[in-house]
Every structure is written in structure tokens, then in C-alpha cells.
Coordinates of C-alpha atoms in Angstrom, one line a residue:
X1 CA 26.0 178.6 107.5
X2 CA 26.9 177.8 103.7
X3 CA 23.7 177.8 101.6
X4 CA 23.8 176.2 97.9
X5 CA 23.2 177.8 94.4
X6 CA 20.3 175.7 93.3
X7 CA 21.5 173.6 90.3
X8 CA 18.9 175.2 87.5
X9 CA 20.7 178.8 88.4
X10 CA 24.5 177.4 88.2
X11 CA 23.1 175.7 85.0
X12 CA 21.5 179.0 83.8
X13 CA 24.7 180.9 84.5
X14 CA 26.7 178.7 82.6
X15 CA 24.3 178.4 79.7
X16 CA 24.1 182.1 79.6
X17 CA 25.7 183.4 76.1
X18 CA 28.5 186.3 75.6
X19 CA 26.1 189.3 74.7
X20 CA 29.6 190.7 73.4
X21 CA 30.6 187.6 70.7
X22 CA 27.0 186.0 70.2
X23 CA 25.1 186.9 67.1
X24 CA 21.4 187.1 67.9
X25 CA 19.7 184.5 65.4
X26 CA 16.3 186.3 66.1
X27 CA 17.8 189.7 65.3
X28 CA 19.1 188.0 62.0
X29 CA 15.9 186.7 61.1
X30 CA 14.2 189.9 61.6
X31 CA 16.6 191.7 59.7
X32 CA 16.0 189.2 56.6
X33 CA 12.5 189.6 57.2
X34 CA 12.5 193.6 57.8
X35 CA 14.5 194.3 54.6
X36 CA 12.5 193.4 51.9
X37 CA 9.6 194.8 53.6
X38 CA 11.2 198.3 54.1
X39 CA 12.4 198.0 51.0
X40 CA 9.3 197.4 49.3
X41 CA 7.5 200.5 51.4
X42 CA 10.1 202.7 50.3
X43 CA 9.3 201.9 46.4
X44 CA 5.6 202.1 46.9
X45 CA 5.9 205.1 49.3
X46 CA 8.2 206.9 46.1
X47 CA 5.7 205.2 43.4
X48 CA 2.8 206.9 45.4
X49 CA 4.4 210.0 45.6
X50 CA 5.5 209.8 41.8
X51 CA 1.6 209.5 41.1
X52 CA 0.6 212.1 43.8
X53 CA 2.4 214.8 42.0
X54 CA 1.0 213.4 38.4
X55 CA -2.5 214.0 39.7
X56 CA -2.0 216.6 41.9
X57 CA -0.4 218.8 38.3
X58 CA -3.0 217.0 36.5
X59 CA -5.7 218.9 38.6
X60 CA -3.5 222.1 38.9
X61 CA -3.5 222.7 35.4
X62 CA -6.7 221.7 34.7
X63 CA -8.0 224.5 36.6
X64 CA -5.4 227.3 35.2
X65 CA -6.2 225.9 31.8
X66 CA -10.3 226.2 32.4
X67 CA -9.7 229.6 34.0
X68 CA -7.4 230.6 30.9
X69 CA -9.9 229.5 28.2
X70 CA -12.6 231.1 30.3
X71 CA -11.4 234.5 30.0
X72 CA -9.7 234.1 26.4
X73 CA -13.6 233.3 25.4
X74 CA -14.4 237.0 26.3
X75 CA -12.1 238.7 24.2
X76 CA -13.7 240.6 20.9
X77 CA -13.4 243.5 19.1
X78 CA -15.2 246.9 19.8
X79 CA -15.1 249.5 17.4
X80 CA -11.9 248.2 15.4
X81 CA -10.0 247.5 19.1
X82 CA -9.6 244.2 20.9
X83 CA -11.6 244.3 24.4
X84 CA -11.8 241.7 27.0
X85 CA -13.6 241.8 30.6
X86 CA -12.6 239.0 32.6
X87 CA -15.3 237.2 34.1
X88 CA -15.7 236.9 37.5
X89 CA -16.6 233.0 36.6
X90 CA -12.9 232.5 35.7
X91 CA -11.2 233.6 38.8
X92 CA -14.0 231.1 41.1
X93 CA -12.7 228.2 40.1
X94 CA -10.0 229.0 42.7
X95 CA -11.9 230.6 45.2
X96 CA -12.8 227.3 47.0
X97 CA -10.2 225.2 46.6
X98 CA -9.7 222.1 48.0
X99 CA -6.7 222.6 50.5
X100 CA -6.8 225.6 53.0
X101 CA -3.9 226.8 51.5
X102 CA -4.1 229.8 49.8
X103 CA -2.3 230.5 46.7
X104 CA -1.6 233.9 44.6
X105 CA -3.1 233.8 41.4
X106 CA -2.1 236.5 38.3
X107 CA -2.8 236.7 34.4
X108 CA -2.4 238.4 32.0
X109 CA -4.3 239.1 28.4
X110 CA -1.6 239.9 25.8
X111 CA -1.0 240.6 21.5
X112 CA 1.4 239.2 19.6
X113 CA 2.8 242.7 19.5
X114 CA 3.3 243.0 23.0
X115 CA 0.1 245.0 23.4
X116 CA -1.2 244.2 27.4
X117 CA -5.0 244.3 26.9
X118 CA -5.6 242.7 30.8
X119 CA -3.9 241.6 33.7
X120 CA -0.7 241.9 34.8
X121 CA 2.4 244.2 32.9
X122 CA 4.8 241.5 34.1
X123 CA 4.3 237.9 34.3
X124 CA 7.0 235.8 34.6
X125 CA 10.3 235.1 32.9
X126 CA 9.5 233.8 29.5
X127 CA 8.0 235.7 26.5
X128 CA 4.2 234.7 25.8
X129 CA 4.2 233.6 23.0
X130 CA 7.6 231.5 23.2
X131 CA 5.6 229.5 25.7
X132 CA 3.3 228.1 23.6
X133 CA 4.8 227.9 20.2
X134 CA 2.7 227.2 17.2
X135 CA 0.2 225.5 19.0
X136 CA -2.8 226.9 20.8
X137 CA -2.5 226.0 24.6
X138 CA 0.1 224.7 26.7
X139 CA 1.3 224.5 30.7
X140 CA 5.0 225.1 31.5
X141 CA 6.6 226.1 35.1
X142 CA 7.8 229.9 35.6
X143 CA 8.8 231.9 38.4
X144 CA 6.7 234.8 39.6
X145 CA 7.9 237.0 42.0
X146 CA 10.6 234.9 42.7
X147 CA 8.1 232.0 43.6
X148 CA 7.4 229.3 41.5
X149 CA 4.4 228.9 39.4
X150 CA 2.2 227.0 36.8
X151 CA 1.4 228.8 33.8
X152 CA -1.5 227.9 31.5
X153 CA -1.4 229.8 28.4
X154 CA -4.3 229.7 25.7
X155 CA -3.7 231.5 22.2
X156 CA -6.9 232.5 20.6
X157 CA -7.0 234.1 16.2
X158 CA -9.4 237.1 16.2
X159 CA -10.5 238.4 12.6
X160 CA -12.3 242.0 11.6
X161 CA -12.9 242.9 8.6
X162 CA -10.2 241.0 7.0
X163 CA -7.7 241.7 10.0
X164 CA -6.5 239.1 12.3
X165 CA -4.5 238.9 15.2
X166 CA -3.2 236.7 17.6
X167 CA -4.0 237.1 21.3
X168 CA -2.6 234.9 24.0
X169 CA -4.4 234.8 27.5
X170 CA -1.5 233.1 30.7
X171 CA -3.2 232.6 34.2
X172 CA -0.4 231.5 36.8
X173 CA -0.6 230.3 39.9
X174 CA 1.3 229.6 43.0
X175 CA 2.0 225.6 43.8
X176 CA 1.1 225.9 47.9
X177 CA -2.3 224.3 47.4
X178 CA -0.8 221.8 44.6
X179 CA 2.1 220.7 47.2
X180 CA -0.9 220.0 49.8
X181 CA -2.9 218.3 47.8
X182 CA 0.4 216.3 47.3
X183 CA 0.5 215.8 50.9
X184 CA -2.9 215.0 51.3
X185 CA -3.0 212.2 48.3
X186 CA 0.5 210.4 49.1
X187 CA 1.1 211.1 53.5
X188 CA -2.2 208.8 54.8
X189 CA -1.3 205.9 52.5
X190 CA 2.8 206.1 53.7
X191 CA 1.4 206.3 57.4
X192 CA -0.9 203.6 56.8
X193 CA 2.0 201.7 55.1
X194 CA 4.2 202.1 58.1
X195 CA 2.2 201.3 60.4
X196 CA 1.4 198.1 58.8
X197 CA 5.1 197.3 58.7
X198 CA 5.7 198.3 62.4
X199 CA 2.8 196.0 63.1
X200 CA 4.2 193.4 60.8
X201 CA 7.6 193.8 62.9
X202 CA 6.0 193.4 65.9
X203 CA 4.4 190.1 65.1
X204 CA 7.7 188.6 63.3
X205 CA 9.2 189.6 66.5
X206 CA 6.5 187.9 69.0
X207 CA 6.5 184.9 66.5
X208 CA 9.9 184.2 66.6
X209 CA 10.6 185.1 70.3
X210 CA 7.3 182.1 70.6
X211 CA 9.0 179.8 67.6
X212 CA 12.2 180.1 69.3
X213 CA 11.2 178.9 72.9
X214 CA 11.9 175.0 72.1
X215 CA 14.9 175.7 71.1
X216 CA 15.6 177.7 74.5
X217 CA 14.0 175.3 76.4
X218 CA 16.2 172.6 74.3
X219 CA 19.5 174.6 75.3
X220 CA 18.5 174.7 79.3
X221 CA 17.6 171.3 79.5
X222 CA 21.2 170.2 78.1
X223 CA 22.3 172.9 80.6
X224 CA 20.6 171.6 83.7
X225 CA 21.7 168.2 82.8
X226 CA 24.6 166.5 85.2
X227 CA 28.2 166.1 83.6
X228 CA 27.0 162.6 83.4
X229 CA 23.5 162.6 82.6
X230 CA 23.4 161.4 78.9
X231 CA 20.1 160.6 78.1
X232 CA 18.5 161.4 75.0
X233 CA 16.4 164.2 74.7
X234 CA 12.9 164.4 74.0
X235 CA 12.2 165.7 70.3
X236 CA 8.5 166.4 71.3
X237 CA 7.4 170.0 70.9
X238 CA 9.9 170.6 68.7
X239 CA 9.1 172.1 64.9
X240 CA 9.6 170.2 62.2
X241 CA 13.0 171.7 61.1
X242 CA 14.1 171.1 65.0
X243 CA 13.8 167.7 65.4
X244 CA 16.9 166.7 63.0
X245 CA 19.0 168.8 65.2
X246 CA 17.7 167.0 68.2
X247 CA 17.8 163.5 66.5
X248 CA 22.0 163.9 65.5
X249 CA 22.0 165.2 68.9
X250 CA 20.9 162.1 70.3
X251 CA 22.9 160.3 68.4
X252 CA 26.1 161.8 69.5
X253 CA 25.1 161.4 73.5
X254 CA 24.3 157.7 71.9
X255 CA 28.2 157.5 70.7
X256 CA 29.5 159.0 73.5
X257 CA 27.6 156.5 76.3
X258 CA 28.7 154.0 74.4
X259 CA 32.4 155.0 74.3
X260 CA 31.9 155.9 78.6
X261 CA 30.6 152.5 79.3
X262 CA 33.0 150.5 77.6
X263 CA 35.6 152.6 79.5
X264 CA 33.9 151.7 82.9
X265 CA 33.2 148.1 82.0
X266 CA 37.1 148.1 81.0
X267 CA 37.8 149.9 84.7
X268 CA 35.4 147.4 86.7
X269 CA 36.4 144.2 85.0
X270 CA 40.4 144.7 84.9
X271 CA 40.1 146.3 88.7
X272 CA 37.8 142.9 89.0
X273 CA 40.6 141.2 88.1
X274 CA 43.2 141.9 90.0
X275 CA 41.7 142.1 93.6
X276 CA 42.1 137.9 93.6
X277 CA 45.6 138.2 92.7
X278 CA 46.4 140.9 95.0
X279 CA 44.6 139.2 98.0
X280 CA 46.4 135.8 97.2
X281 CA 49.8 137.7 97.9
X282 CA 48.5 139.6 100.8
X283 CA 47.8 135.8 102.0
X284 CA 51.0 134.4 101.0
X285 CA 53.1 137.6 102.4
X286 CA 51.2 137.5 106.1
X287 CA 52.3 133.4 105.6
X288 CA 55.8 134.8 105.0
X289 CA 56.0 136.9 107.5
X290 CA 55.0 134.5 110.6
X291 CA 58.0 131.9 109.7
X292 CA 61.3 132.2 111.5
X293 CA 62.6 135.3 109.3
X294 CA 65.3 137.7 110.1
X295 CA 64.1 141.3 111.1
X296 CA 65.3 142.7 107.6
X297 CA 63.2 140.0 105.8
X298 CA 60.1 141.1 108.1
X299 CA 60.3 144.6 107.3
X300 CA 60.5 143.9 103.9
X301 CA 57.5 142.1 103.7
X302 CA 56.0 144.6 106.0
X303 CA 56.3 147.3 103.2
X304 CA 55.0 144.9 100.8
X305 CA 51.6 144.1 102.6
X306 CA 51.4 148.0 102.6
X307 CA 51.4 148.6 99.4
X308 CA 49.6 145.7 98.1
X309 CA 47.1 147.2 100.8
X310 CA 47.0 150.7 99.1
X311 CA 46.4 148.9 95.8
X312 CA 43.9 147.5 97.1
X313 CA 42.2 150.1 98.2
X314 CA 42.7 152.0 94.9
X315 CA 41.3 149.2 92.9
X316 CA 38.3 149.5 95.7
X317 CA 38.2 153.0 95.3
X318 CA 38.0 152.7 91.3
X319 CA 35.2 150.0 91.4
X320 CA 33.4 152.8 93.5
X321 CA 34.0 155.1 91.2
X322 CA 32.7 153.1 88.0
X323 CA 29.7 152.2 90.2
X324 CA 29.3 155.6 90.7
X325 CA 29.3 156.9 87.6
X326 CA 27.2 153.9 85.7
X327 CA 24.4 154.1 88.7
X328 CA 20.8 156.1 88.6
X329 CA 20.2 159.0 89.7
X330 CA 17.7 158.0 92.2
X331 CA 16.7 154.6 93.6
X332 CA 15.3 154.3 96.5
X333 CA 14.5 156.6 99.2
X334 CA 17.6 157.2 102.6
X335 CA 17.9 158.1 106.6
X336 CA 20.8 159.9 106.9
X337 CA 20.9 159.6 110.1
X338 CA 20.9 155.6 110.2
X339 CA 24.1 155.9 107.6
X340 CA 25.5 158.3 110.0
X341 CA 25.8 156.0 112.8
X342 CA 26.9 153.3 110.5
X343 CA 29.3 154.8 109.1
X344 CA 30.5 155.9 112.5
X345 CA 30.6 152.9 113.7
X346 CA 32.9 151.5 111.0
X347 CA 35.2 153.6 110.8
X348 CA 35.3 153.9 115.0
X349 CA 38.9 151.4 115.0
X350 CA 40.2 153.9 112.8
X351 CA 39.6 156.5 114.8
X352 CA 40.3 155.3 118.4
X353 CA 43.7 154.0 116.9
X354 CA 44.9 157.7 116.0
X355 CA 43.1 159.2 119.6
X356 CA 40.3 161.1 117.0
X357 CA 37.1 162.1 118.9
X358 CA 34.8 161.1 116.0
X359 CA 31.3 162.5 117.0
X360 CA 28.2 162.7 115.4
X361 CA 25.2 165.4 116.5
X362 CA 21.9 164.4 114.6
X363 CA 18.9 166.3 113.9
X364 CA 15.7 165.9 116.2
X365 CA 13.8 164.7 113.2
X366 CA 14.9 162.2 110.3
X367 CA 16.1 163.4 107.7
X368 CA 15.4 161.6 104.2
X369 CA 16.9 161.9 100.7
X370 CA 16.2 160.2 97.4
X371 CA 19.4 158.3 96.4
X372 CA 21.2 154.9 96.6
X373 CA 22.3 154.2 100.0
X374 CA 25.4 152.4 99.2
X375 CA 26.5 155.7 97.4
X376 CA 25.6 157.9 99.9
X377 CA 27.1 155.3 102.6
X378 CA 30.0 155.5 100.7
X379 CA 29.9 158.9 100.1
X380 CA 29.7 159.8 103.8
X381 CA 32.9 157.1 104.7
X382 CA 35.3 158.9 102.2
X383 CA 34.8 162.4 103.7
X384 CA 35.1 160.4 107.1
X385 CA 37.6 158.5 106.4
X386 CA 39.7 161.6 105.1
X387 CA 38.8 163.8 107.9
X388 CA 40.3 161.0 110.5
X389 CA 43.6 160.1 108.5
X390 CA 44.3 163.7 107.8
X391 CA 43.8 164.8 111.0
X392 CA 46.7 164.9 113.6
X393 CA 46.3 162.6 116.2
X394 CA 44.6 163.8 119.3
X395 CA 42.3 165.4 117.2
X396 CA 38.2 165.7 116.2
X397 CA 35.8 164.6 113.9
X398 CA 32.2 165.9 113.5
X399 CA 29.4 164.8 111.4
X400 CA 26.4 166.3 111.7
X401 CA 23.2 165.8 110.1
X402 CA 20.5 168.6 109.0
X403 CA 17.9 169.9 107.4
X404 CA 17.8 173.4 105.8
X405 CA 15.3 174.7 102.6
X406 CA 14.4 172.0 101.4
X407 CA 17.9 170.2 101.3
X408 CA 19.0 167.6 103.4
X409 CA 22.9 168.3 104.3
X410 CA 25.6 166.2 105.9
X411 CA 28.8 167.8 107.5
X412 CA 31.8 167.1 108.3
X413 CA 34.4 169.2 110.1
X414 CA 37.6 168.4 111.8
X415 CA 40.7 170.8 113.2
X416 CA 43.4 169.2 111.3
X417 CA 45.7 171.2 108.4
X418 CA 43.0 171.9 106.6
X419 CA 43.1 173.0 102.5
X420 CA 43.8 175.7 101.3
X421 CA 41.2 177.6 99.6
X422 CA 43.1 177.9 96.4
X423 CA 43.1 174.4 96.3
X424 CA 39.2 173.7 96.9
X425 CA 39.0 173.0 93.4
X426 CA 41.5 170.8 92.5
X427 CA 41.3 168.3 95.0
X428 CA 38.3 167.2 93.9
X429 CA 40.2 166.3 90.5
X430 CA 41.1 162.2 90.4
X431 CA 44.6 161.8 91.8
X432 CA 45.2 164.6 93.1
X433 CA 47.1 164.9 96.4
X434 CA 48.5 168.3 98.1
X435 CA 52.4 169.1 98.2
X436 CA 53.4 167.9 101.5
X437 CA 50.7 165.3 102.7
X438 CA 52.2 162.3 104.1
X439 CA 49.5 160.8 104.7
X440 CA 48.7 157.4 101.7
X441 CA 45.7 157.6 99.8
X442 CA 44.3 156.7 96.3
X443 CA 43.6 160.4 95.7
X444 CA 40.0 159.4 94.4
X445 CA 38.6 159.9 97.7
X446 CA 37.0 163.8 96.9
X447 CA 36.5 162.9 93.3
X448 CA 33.8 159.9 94.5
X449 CA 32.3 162.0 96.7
X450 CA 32.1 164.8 94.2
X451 CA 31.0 162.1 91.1
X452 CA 28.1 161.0 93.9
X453 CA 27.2 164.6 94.6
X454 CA 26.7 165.1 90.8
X455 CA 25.2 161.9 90.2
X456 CA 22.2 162.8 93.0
X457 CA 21.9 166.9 92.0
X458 CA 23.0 168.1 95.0
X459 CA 26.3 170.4 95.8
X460 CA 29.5 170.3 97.8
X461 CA 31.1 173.2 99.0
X462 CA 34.4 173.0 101.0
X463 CA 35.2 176.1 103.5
X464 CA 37.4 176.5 106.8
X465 CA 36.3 174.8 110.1
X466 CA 35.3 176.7 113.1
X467 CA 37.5 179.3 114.4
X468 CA 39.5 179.5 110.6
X469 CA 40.8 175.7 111.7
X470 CA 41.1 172.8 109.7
X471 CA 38.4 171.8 107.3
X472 CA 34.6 171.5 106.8
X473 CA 32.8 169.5 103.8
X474 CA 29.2 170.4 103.8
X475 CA 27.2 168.3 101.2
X476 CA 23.7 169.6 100.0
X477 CA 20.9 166.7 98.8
X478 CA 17.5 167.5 97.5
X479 CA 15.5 166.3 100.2
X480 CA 12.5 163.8 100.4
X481 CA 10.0 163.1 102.5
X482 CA 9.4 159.9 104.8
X483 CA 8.3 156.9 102.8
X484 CA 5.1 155.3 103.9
X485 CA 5.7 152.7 106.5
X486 CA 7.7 155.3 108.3

């Protein structure tokens, strides 16, 4: 048995966007909203660093140059000679330093002549007193060892006895615990910066994905919504900014209903119009043809009543149409199985003239939709009506009448020629008829039923009939329960 796609998941289907060509609006945002804030933690994060390594030099040097004046303060003269002892005071100051990483630490106690009075013979790449000039301390970067260091340098005058001399005292050191204490300043505030902007990105992301929802719902409301359902829709709930999308919305389903019902009110009253003239000469032509008229004369007017009959019925068939189209979606509440028969039982001439076995087999129980019953009458007589003109004589017509999940669902299946299944869709277009039918029609029959179908949110399929032979129509209505004095 066929079973339908409920209506919301066809709607959701169609509604659903091409991942390949749509641009994500909430990716957009984010990105406008991302940018300056990445932007702005990678200044800070490189303004942090920038003053990381100020203080963390600041505090390098401060201890070389404490540790340099230190030890220059021993220096004297002892028996006409310069003599310094370096205090053990002056190498502390690195012994507990504040990273764990341990450095290499060298200096050296120098004359202007070149004399070494302490430390190290060699010590770095520059001269000692180059480094300092004419003035009595400075700091400068060297290389030690091939590593690099910072070099505090101290020049210190001694006098005896009308004798002076210049001594300069350098203390180096390597720049592992300055580069941690680099670390240690600028790392904790970039994490803590980062974090704040995944955070950040996180709640633009759950904001929009909540700001965005109306606008989703907004979308799958117009989605769900029949080809000719053109209410307005509800602005409530939406933000601020929304609701003058929704309002020009309106105002465009507005335009259009307006331009649709002056097109059925056109249909209606010029098909209104011309069923008096049309039934005056199907009056005068049956007076025509009961005089004392030659056989040529008769057949003519034979032909005519034919097709004034077939325009007729197309004028009927458009009224139905308009009616369709211009009626609610739900009015009042229907037995199927009571328009079954009647239908049956109108269109039982038909039948018995072309030897159809019209039949019927009904469902134990009611069955009850929400609709309006000349609709669905009328829906049920065009697929009947087709079924027995379609289908050869000697033939048979089924309807049957069922409940199944919820949906009540009508049936019809006969053994005629069938359709072929590359034409399902097309011949529920207006005016169409298949190459090679010979049998006259408006070709709005399908296309009513189909406009009904839409019209009550229910589904239509069309499939092969028992055995792979002629057709069967199976119509799918929401169903509804029994009203309350049944």
C-alpha cells in the first residue's frame, strides 16, 4: 500500500537551502563579529609581550647592575697594587632566582690597560671599555660562549698617592631565566585572553543560532504553506528589525490575492455568463432536431448538442475550479463513506451504459475528514467519472474507502489503459490530455482533484492498478474524528 510524505517533510525538503551556493548569514555575522575581536587580542597579546620583555630586561639588568656595583665597591689598593675580592654577596642575588631556570653567570674585573684583576680572561666580543664609553655604567647585549648575554658594566676612578686609574667591573649573564620570566609575565594573560574570546565566540554563536530562530520558523511556515494559502503572516515574535521584512511580505501576498481573486471572479462571472446562452441553444437545437428534418440535418445538429454539451461541462468544470481555489481550507466535518455511495449512485447511468462494474468496498467503521463536502463530493466524481469514461467497456471501477495512520484515504482503481508513469505528473496540469485519448473531456478533471487535495493538505499519488493494469488514484486526507451527535 502507498503511504504519503507528510506535508511539513515535503515542505522541509523543499525549503531546504543548497549548502553548495548558500552563504551562511550566521557564519557572516560571526565572522564580522570574530574579527575585530581577534584582531584586538592579537595587538594586546603583542602590546603585552612588548611590555613583558621591557620589565622582564628591566629586572635582568637590575640585578647584573647591583651585582656589578657590588663587586666594583670592593676594589682598593694594597701596597701600591689594585686588589679586589668578590664578595660572595654579589653572586646571591642570582642564586634564588625567580624562574627555575638556571642561567650561567661570568665577570670579569678589568684596567684600562688591559690588566685582568678578577674573573674571567675572556668575556665576550666587545672591548671593556668600548662598552661603556665615557660614562660610568651601562647594559648592552653580547655573546658569550656563543650564547647570548646581558652585560652590566660599571667603571669605577681609583686614586693613590696622586695616581689614578680606571677600573671597569662587567657581570654577564645568560637570558634563560629572563625569557621565562617573559613567559610567565605575558602566557597567563594571552590564555586568559583567548579563552575569553573562545567564550565570547561561543555565546555570539548560541545568540545568533537563538536570534535567528524566527526567522527559521518565518521561512518554514511560508514553506508549509499550500500553493494557495495566502494569508498574511503573523509578525509576533519577531525582533524589531524582522518585522518590516514580514510587514512588505504581507503586503505582497496582499497584491497578489488581490490580483488571484479578480482573476477567479473574472473566471466565475464570464463562465456565469455563458451557461444561459449555452443552455438556450441546447434547448433550441433538441427543438430542431424533433421537426421533420432530413438525416444530414439531424446529424448536424447531433454534433452541435455535443459540443455545446462539452462546453458545458468545461464551463462547469471551471466554476469548480474557481470554487475550489477561492474556498477554505476546512469547513465542516465529512463521511466518506456517505459521499461514496452518492457519488456512486450518480454516476451508476454512466456506468451501466458502457457495461462498467462500478463497485464500492467500505471500511467497517466511518471514516471522517475535515473539509467541504461539495469539494470532496466533487473531488471523488471527477476521479470516478474518469475512471468509467476511460475505461474500455466491459470493464471495472473500484472505490474504496479506508483508514490508515491517521489519514483518511479514498481509492480508486480500474483496469483500463492506464498512464504512463512518465506522465503522472503532467496530467494533473490544466488541459492536459494524453496523445491518443479519444475519449472528450475538459482536461481540468485531475487538476480539480489535485487543486482540492492542496486546498485540504492532503496528497495524491497515482500508481499502476493491480496486477501492473490500468490505473489507481489513492488520495490521502488528514483525518478527523466523529462529530458529536454521531
Amino acid at each position: 500500500m502507498l503511504r504519503p510524505n507528510p506535508p511539513e517533510q515535503l515542505a522541509a525538503r523543499a525549503a531546504a537551502p543548497s549548502t553548495s551556493r548558500a552563504r551562511s548569514l550566521r557564519a557572516r555575522l560571526v565572522l564580522w563579529l570574530a574579527l575585530p575581536l581577534v584582531v584586538y587580542v592579537a595587538a594586546d597579546a603583542w602590546l603585552d609581550l612588548a611590555a613583558a620583555r621591557h620589565n622582564a630586561d628591566l629586572v635582568h639588568y637590575h640585578s647584573l647592575d647591583t651585582a656589578a656595583q657590588m663587586i666594583s665597591g670592593q676594589i682598593e689598593w694594597e701596597d701600591g697594587r689594585l686588589r679586589v675580592s668578590v664578595p660572595p654577596a654579589a653572586l646571591a642575588v642570582f642564586a634564588a632566582p625567580e624562574t627555575p631556570v638556571r642561567d650561567q653567570i661570568a665577570y670579569q674585573v678589568s684596567t684600562e690597560d688591559g690588566r685582568l684583576l678578577a674573573g674571567r680572561l675572556d668575556f665576550g666580543t666587545r672591548p671593556a671599555f668600548d662598552t661603556v664609553g665615557l660614562a660610568d655604567t651601562g647594559t648592552y647585549a653580547d655573546l658569550l660562549e656563543g650564547q647570548p648575554v646581558h652585560v652590566a658594566a660599571v667603571v669605577r676612578t681609583m686614586y693613590d698617592a696622586g695616581r689614578t686609574e680606571r677600573v671597569v667591573t662587567r657581570v654577564a649573564q645568560t637570558m634563560n631565566g629572563r625569557d621565562a620570566m617573559i613567559r610567565q609575565l605575558w602566557w597567563p594573560s594571552t590564555v586568559r585572553q583567548l579563552a575569553l574570546v573562545g567564550l565570547a565566540l561561543a555565546m555570539i554563536l548560541i545568540g545568533l543560532t537563538l536570534e535567528l530562530r524566527p526567522i527559521l520558523r518565518l521561512a518554514g511556515n511560508v514553506s508549509a504553506r499550500a500553493p494557495t494559502d495566502l494569508a498574511p503572516l503573523d509578525p509576533e515574535g519577531l525582533q524589531r528589525e524582522l518585522q518590516p521584512i514580514a510587514g512588505a511580505f504581507n503586503q505582497y501576498l496582499q497584491r497578489i490575492a488581490d490580483n488571484a481573486l479578480t482573476q477567479k471572479r473574472f473566471i466565475a462571472d464570464a463562465a456565469h455568463q455563458m451557461r444561459t446562452p449555452l443552455a438556450i441553444l441546447d434547448t433550441q437545437m433538441q427543438v430542431a432536431a424533433q421537426t421533420n428534418a432530413d438525416d444530414a440535418l439531424h446529424e448536424v445538429l447531433k454534433a452541435a448538442r455535443t459540443s455545446t454539451r462539452n462546453l458545458a461541462d468545461l464551463i462547469n468544470d471551471l466554476l469548480l475550479l474557481s470554487q475550489a481555489e477561492a474556498s477554505a481550507a476546512t469547513s465542516e466535518t465529512v463521511e466518506l463513506l456517505q459521499v461514496a455511495r452518492t457519488v456512486l449512485e450518480d454516476l451508476a447511468l454512466l456506468a451501466d451504459g458502457r457495461r462498467i462494474d462500478l463497485g464500492m468496498e467500505a471500511a467497517e467503521q466511518p471514516v471522517w475528514t475535515s473539509g467541504n463536502r461539495t469539494l470532496v463530493a466533487a473531488l471523488l466524481f471527477n476521479l470516478v467519472d474518469n475512471a468509467v469514461r476511460y475505461t474500455q467497456e466491459g470493464g471495472h471501477v473500484t472505490v474504496q474507502v479506508s483508514a490508515d495512520y491517521g489519514w483518511a484515504m479514498l481509492t480508486v482503481t480500474d483496469n483500463g489503459p492506464g498512464i504512463p508513469p512518465d506522465a503522472y505528473a503532467r496530467v494533473f496540469e490544466r488541459f492536459t490530455r494524453l496523445a491518443g485519448t479519444q475519449t472528450q473531456g475538459s482536461g481540468l478533471g485531475l487538476a480539480i482533484v489535485r487543486q482540492i487535495v492542496d486546498r485540504m493538505g492532503g496528497q495524491i499519488a497515482l500508481a499502476p492498478g493491480p496486477g501492473g493494469t490500468g490505473l489507481a488514484v489513492t488520495v490521502w486526507l488528514r483525518r478527523a474524528g466523529a462529530p458529536a451527535a454521531a
